[in-house]
Amino acid sequence: MPDPLDTVFAALADPTRRAILIMLLEDDMAVTDVAEPFEMSLAAVSKHLTILTKAGLISQERRGRVKWCKLEPDAMRDASIWMQSFGQFEAVNLDAFERFLEVELGEKDSQA
């Protein structure tokens, strides 16, 4: 059985699937409405939706004749926690680092 984190990251690796998730941030959508902005067949979009569903990122529900998609944001919690673990290191401030190097190199030049 694949690791759920692997499944989520594999689903997020595709730009079409990320675009679908962004669309679903606003509200639930019918599958046909999800497919509308993409230049691909409904069957191709359905495959993307199946991958997102298997990853737990969305749920699909039939309401009458229409199949609806809903974002499941809790599914990204473990992926978010995993990514945040890398946040323990502050981003390098390149301007400050450059000033530091100028000072250090300037002092070494004056000592030579």
Coordinates of N, CA and C in Angstrom, one line a residue:
M1 N 0.9 -1.2 0.0 CA 0.0 0.0 0.0 C 0.9 1.2 0.0
P2 N 0.7 2.2 -0.9 CA 1.5 3.4 -1.0 C 1.3 4.3 0.2
D3 N 2.4 5.0 0.5 CA 2.4 6.0 1.6 C 1.4 7.1 1.2
P4 N 0.5 7.5 2.1 CA -0.5 8.5 1.8 C 0.2 9.8 1.4
L5 N 1.4 10.1 2.0 CA 2.1 11.3 1.7 C 2.6 11.3 0.3
D6 N 3.1 10.1 -0.2 CA 3.5 9.9 -1.6 C 2.4 10.1 -2.5
T7 N 1.2 9.6 -2.2 CA 0.0 9.8 -3.0 C -0.4 11.2 -3.2
V8 N -0.3 12.0 -2.1 CA -0.7 13.4 -2.1 C 0.3 14.2 -3.0
F9 N 1.6 13.9 -2.7 CA 2.6 14.7 -3.5 C 2.6 14.3 -5.0
A10 N 2.3 13.0 -5.3 CA 2.1 12.6 -6.7 C 1.0 13.3 -7.3
A11 N -0.1 13.5 -6.6 CA -1.3 14.1 -7.1 C -1.0 15.6 -7.3
L12 N -0.3 16.2 -6.4 CA 0.0 17.7 -6.5 C 1.1 18.0 -7.6
A13 N 1.8 16.9 -8.1 CA 2.9 17.1 -9.0 C 2.4 17.6 -10.4
D14 N 1.1 17.4 -10.7 CA 0.6 17.8 -12.0 C 0.0 19.2 -12.0
P15 N 0.3 20.1 -12.9 CA -0.2 21.4 -12.9 C -1.7 21.5 -13.2
T16 N -2.3 20.6 -13.9 CA -3.7 20.5 -14.1 C -4.4 20.2 -12.8
R17 N -3.9 19.3 -12.1 CA -4.5 18.9 -10.8 C -4.4 20.1 -9.8
R18 N -3.3 20.8 -9.8 CA -3.2 21.9 -8.9 C -4.2 23.0 -9.3
A19 N -4.3 23.2 -10.6 CA -5.3 24.2 -11.0 C -6.7 23.8 -10.6
I20 N -7.1 22.5 -10.7 CA -8.4 22.1 -10.2 C -8.6 22.4 -8.8
L21 N -7.5 22.1 -8.0 CA -7.7 22.4 -6.5 C -7.9 23.9 -6.2
I22 N -7.2 24.7 -7.0 CA -7.4 26.2 -6.8 C -8.8 26.5 -7.2
M23 N -9.4 25.9 -8.2 CA -10.7 26.2 -8.6 C -11.7 25.8 -7.5
L24 N -11.4 24.7 -6.9 CA -12.3 24.2 -5.8 C -12.2 24.9 -4.5
L25 N -11.2 25.8 -4.4 CA -11.0 26.6 -3.2 C -12.3 27.5 -2.9
E26 N -12.8 27.9 -4.0 CA -13.9 28.9 -3.9 C -15.3 28.2 -3.6
D27 N -15.5 27.0 -4.2 CA -16.8 26.4 -3.9 C -16.8 25.0 -4.6
D28 N -17.8 24.2 -4.2 CA -17.9 22.9 -4.9 C -18.3 23.2 -6.4
M29 N -17.9 22.3 -7.2 CA -18.2 22.4 -8.7 C -18.6 21.1 -9.3
A30 N -19.5 21.3 -10.3 CA -19.9 20.1 -11.1 C -18.7 19.7 -11.9
V31 N -18.5 18.4 -12.2 CA -17.4 17.9 -13.0 C -17.3 18.7 -14.3
T32 N -18.5 18.9 -15.0 CA -18.5 19.6 -16.3 C -17.9 21.0 -16.2
D33 N -18.2 21.7 -15.0 CA -17.7 23.0 -14.8 C -16.2 23.0 -14.5
V34 N -15.7 22.0 -13.8 CA -14.3 21.8 -13.6 C -13.6 21.6 -14.9
A35 N -14.2 20.8 -15.8 CA -13.5 20.5 -17.1 C -13.5 21.7 -18.1
E36 N -14.4 22.6 -17.9 CA -14.6 23.7 -18.9 C -13.4 24.5 -19.3
P37 N -12.6 25.0 -18.3 CA -11.4 25.8 -18.8 C -10.2 25.0 -19.4
F38 N -10.3 23.7 -19.3 CA -9.1 22.9 -19.8 C -9.3 22.5 -21.2
E39 N -8.3 22.5 -22.0 CA -8.3 22.1 -23.4 C -8.0 20.6 -23.4
M40 N -8.9 19.8 -22.9 CA -8.8 18.3 -22.9 C -10.2 17.7 -22.8
S41 N -10.3 16.5 -23.0 CA -11.6 15.8 -23.0 C -12.1 15.7 -21.6
L42 N -13.4 15.5 -21.5 CA -14.0 15.3 -20.1 C -13.4 14.0 -19.5
A43 N -13.1 13.0 -20.3 CA -12.5 11.8 -19.8 C -11.2 12.0 -19.2
A44 N -10.4 12.9 -19.9 CA -9.0 13.2 -19.3 C -9.1 14.0 -18.0
V45 N -10.1 14.9 -17.9 CA -10.3 15.6 -16.7 C -10.8 14.7 -15.6
S46 N -11.6 13.7 -16.0 CA -12.1 12.7 -15.0 C -11.0 11.9 -14.4
K47 N -10.0 11.6 -15.2 CA -8.8 10.9 -14.7 C -8.1 11.7 -13.7
H48 N -7.9 13.0 -13.9 CA -7.3 13.8 -13.0 C -8.1 13.9 -11.7
L49 N -9.4 13.9 -11.8 CA -10.3 14.0 -10.6 C -10.2 12.7 -9.8
T50 N -10.1 11.6 -10.5 CA -9.9 10.3 -9.9 C -8.6 10.2 -9.1
I51 N -7.5 10.8 -9.6 CA -6.3 10.8 -8.9 C -6.4 11.7 -7.6
L52 N -7.0 12.8 -7.8 CA -7.2 13.7 -6.6 C -8.1 13.1 -5.6
T53 N -9.1 12.3 -6.0 CA -10.0 11.6 -5.1 C -9.3 10.5 -4.3
K54 N -8.5 9.7 -5.1 CA -7.7 8.7 -4.4 C -6.7 9.2 -3.4
A55 N -6.2 10.4 -3.7 CA -5.3 11.1 -2.7 C -6.0 11.7 -1.6
G56 N -7.3 11.7 -1.6 CA -8.1 12.3 -0.6 C -8.2 13.8 -0.6
L57 N -7.7 14.4 -1.7 CA -7.7 15.9 -1.8 C -9.0 16.5 -2.2
I58 N -9.8 15.6 -2.9 CA -11.2 16.1 -3.2 C -12.1 14.9 -2.9
S59 N -13.4 15.2 -2.8 CA -14.4 14.1 -2.8 C -15.4 14.4 -3.9
Q60 N -16.0 13.3 -4.4 CA -17.0 13.5 -5.5 C -18.3 12.9 -5.0
E61 N -19.4 13.6 -5.3 CA -20.7 13.1 -4.9 C -21.7 13.4 -6.0
R62 N -22.5 12.4 -6.2 CA -23.6 12.5 -7.2 C -24.8 13.2 -6.6
R63 N -25.2 14.3 -7.2 CA -26.4 15.0 -6.7 C -27.4 15.0 -7.9
G64 N -28.3 14.0 -7.9 CA -29.2 13.9 -9.1 C -28.4 13.3 -10.2
R65 N -28.4 14.0 -11.3 CA -27.6 13.5 -12.5 C -26.2 14.1 -12.6
V66 N -25.9 15.0 -11.7 CA -24.7 15.7 -11.8 C -23.7 15.2 -10.7
K67 N -22.4 15.1 -11.1 CA -21.4 14.7 -10.2 C -20.7 15.9 -9.7
W68 N -20.6 16.1 -8.4 CA -20.0 17.3 -7.9 C -18.6 17.0 -7.2
C69 N -17.7 18.0 -7.3 CA -16.4 17.8 -6.6 C -16.3 18.8 -5.5
K70 N -15.7 18.4 -4.4 CA -15.5 19.2 -3.2 C -14.1 19.1 -2.7
L71 N -13.5 20.2 -2.4 CA -12.1 20.2 -1.9 C -12.1 19.6 -0.5
E72 N -11.1 18.8 -0.2 CA -11.0 18.2 1.2 C -9.6 18.7 1.7
P73 N -9.6 19.9 2.3 CA -8.3 20.5 2.7 C -7.6 19.8 3.8
D74 N -8.3 19.0 4.6 CA -7.6 18.3 5.7 C -6.6 17.2 5.1
A75 N -6.9 16.8 3.9 CA -6.0 15.8 3.3 C -4.6 16.3 3.1
M76 N -4.4 17.6 3.0 CA -3.1 18.2 2.8 C -2.4 18.5 4.1
R77 N -3.0 18.2 5.3 CA -2.4 18.5 6.6 C -1.1 17.8 6.7
D78 N -1.0 16.5 6.5 CA 0.3 15.8 6.7 C 1.4 16.3 5.8
A79 N 1.0 16.6 4.5 CA 2.0 17.2 3.6 C 2.4 18.5 4.0
S80 N 1.5 19.3 4.5 CA 1.9 20.7 5.0 C 2.8 20.6 6.3
I81 N 2.5 19.7 7.2 CA 3.3 19.5 8.3 C 4.7 19.0 7.9
W82 N 4.8 18.1 7.0 CA 6.1 17.6 6.5 C 6.9 18.8 5.9
M83 N 6.2 19.6 5.0 CA 6.9 20.8 4.4 C 7.4 21.8 5.4
Q84 N 6.5 22.0 6.5 CA 6.9 23.0 7.5 C 8.1 22.6 8.3
S85 N 8.4 21.3 8.3 CA 9.5 20.9 9.1 C 10.8 21.5 8.5
F86 N 10.8 21.8 7.3 CA 11.9 22.5 6.6 C 12.0 24.0 6.9
G87 N 11.0 24.5 7.5 CA 10.9 25.9 7.9 C 11.7 26.3 9.1
Q88 N 12.3 25.3 9.7 CA 13.1 25.6 10.9 C 14.4 26.4 10.6
F89 N 14.7 26.3 9.3 CA 15.9 27.1 8.8 C 15.4 28.4 8.2
E90 N 15.9 29.5 8.7 CA 15.4 30.8 8.1 C 16.0 30.9 6.7
A91 N 15.2 31.6 5.9 CA 15.7 31.8 4.5 C 16.9 32.7 4.6
V92 N 17.8 32.5 3.7 CA 19.0 33.3 3.7 C 18.7 34.7 3.1
N93 N 19.1 35.7 3.9 CA 18.9 37.1 3.4 C 20.2 37.4 2.6
L94 N 20.0 37.3 1.3 CA 21.2 37.5 0.4 C 21.8 38.8 0.5
D95 N 21.0 39.9 0.7 CA 21.6 41.2 0.8 C 22.5 41.3 2.0
A96 N 22.0 40.8 3.2 CA 22.8 40.8 4.4 C 24.0 39.9 4.2
F97 N 23.9 38.8 3.6 CA 25.0 37.9 3.3 C 26.1 38.6 2.5
E98 N 25.6 39.3 1.5 CA 26.6 40.0 0.6 C 27.3 41.1 1.4
R99 N 26.6 41.9 2.2 CA 27.2 42.9 3.0 C 28.3 42.3 4.0
F100 N 27.9 41.1 4.6 CA 28.8 40.4 5.5 C 30.1 40.0 4.7
L101 N 29.9 39.5 3.5 CA 31.1 39.1 2.7 C 32.0 40.3 2.4
E102 N 31.3 41.4 2.0 CA 32.1 42.7 1.7 C 32.9 43.1 2.9
V103 N 32.3 43.1 4.1 CA 33.0 43.5 5.3 C 34.2 42.5 5.5
E104 N 33.9 41.2 5.5 CA 34.9 40.2 5.8 C 36.0 40.3 4.8
L105 N 35.7 40.4 3.5 CA 36.7 40.5 2.5 C 37.5 41.8 2.6
G106 N 36.8 42.9 2.9 CA 37.4 44.2 3.1 C 38.4 44.2 4.2
E107 N 38.1 43.5 5.3 CA 39.0 43.4 6.5 C 40.2 42.6 6.1
K108 N 40.0 41.5 5.4 CA 41.2 40.7 5.0 C 42.1 41.4 4.1
D109 N 41.5 42.2 3.2 CA 42.4 43.0 2.2 C 43.2 44.0 3.0
S110 N 42.6 44.6 4.0 CA 43.3 45.7 4.7 C 44.4 45.1 5.7
Q111 N 44.2 43.8 6.0 CA 45.2 43.1 6.9 C 46.4 42.6 6.0
A112 N 46.2 42.5 4.8 CA 47.3 41.9 3.9 C 48.4 42.8 3.7

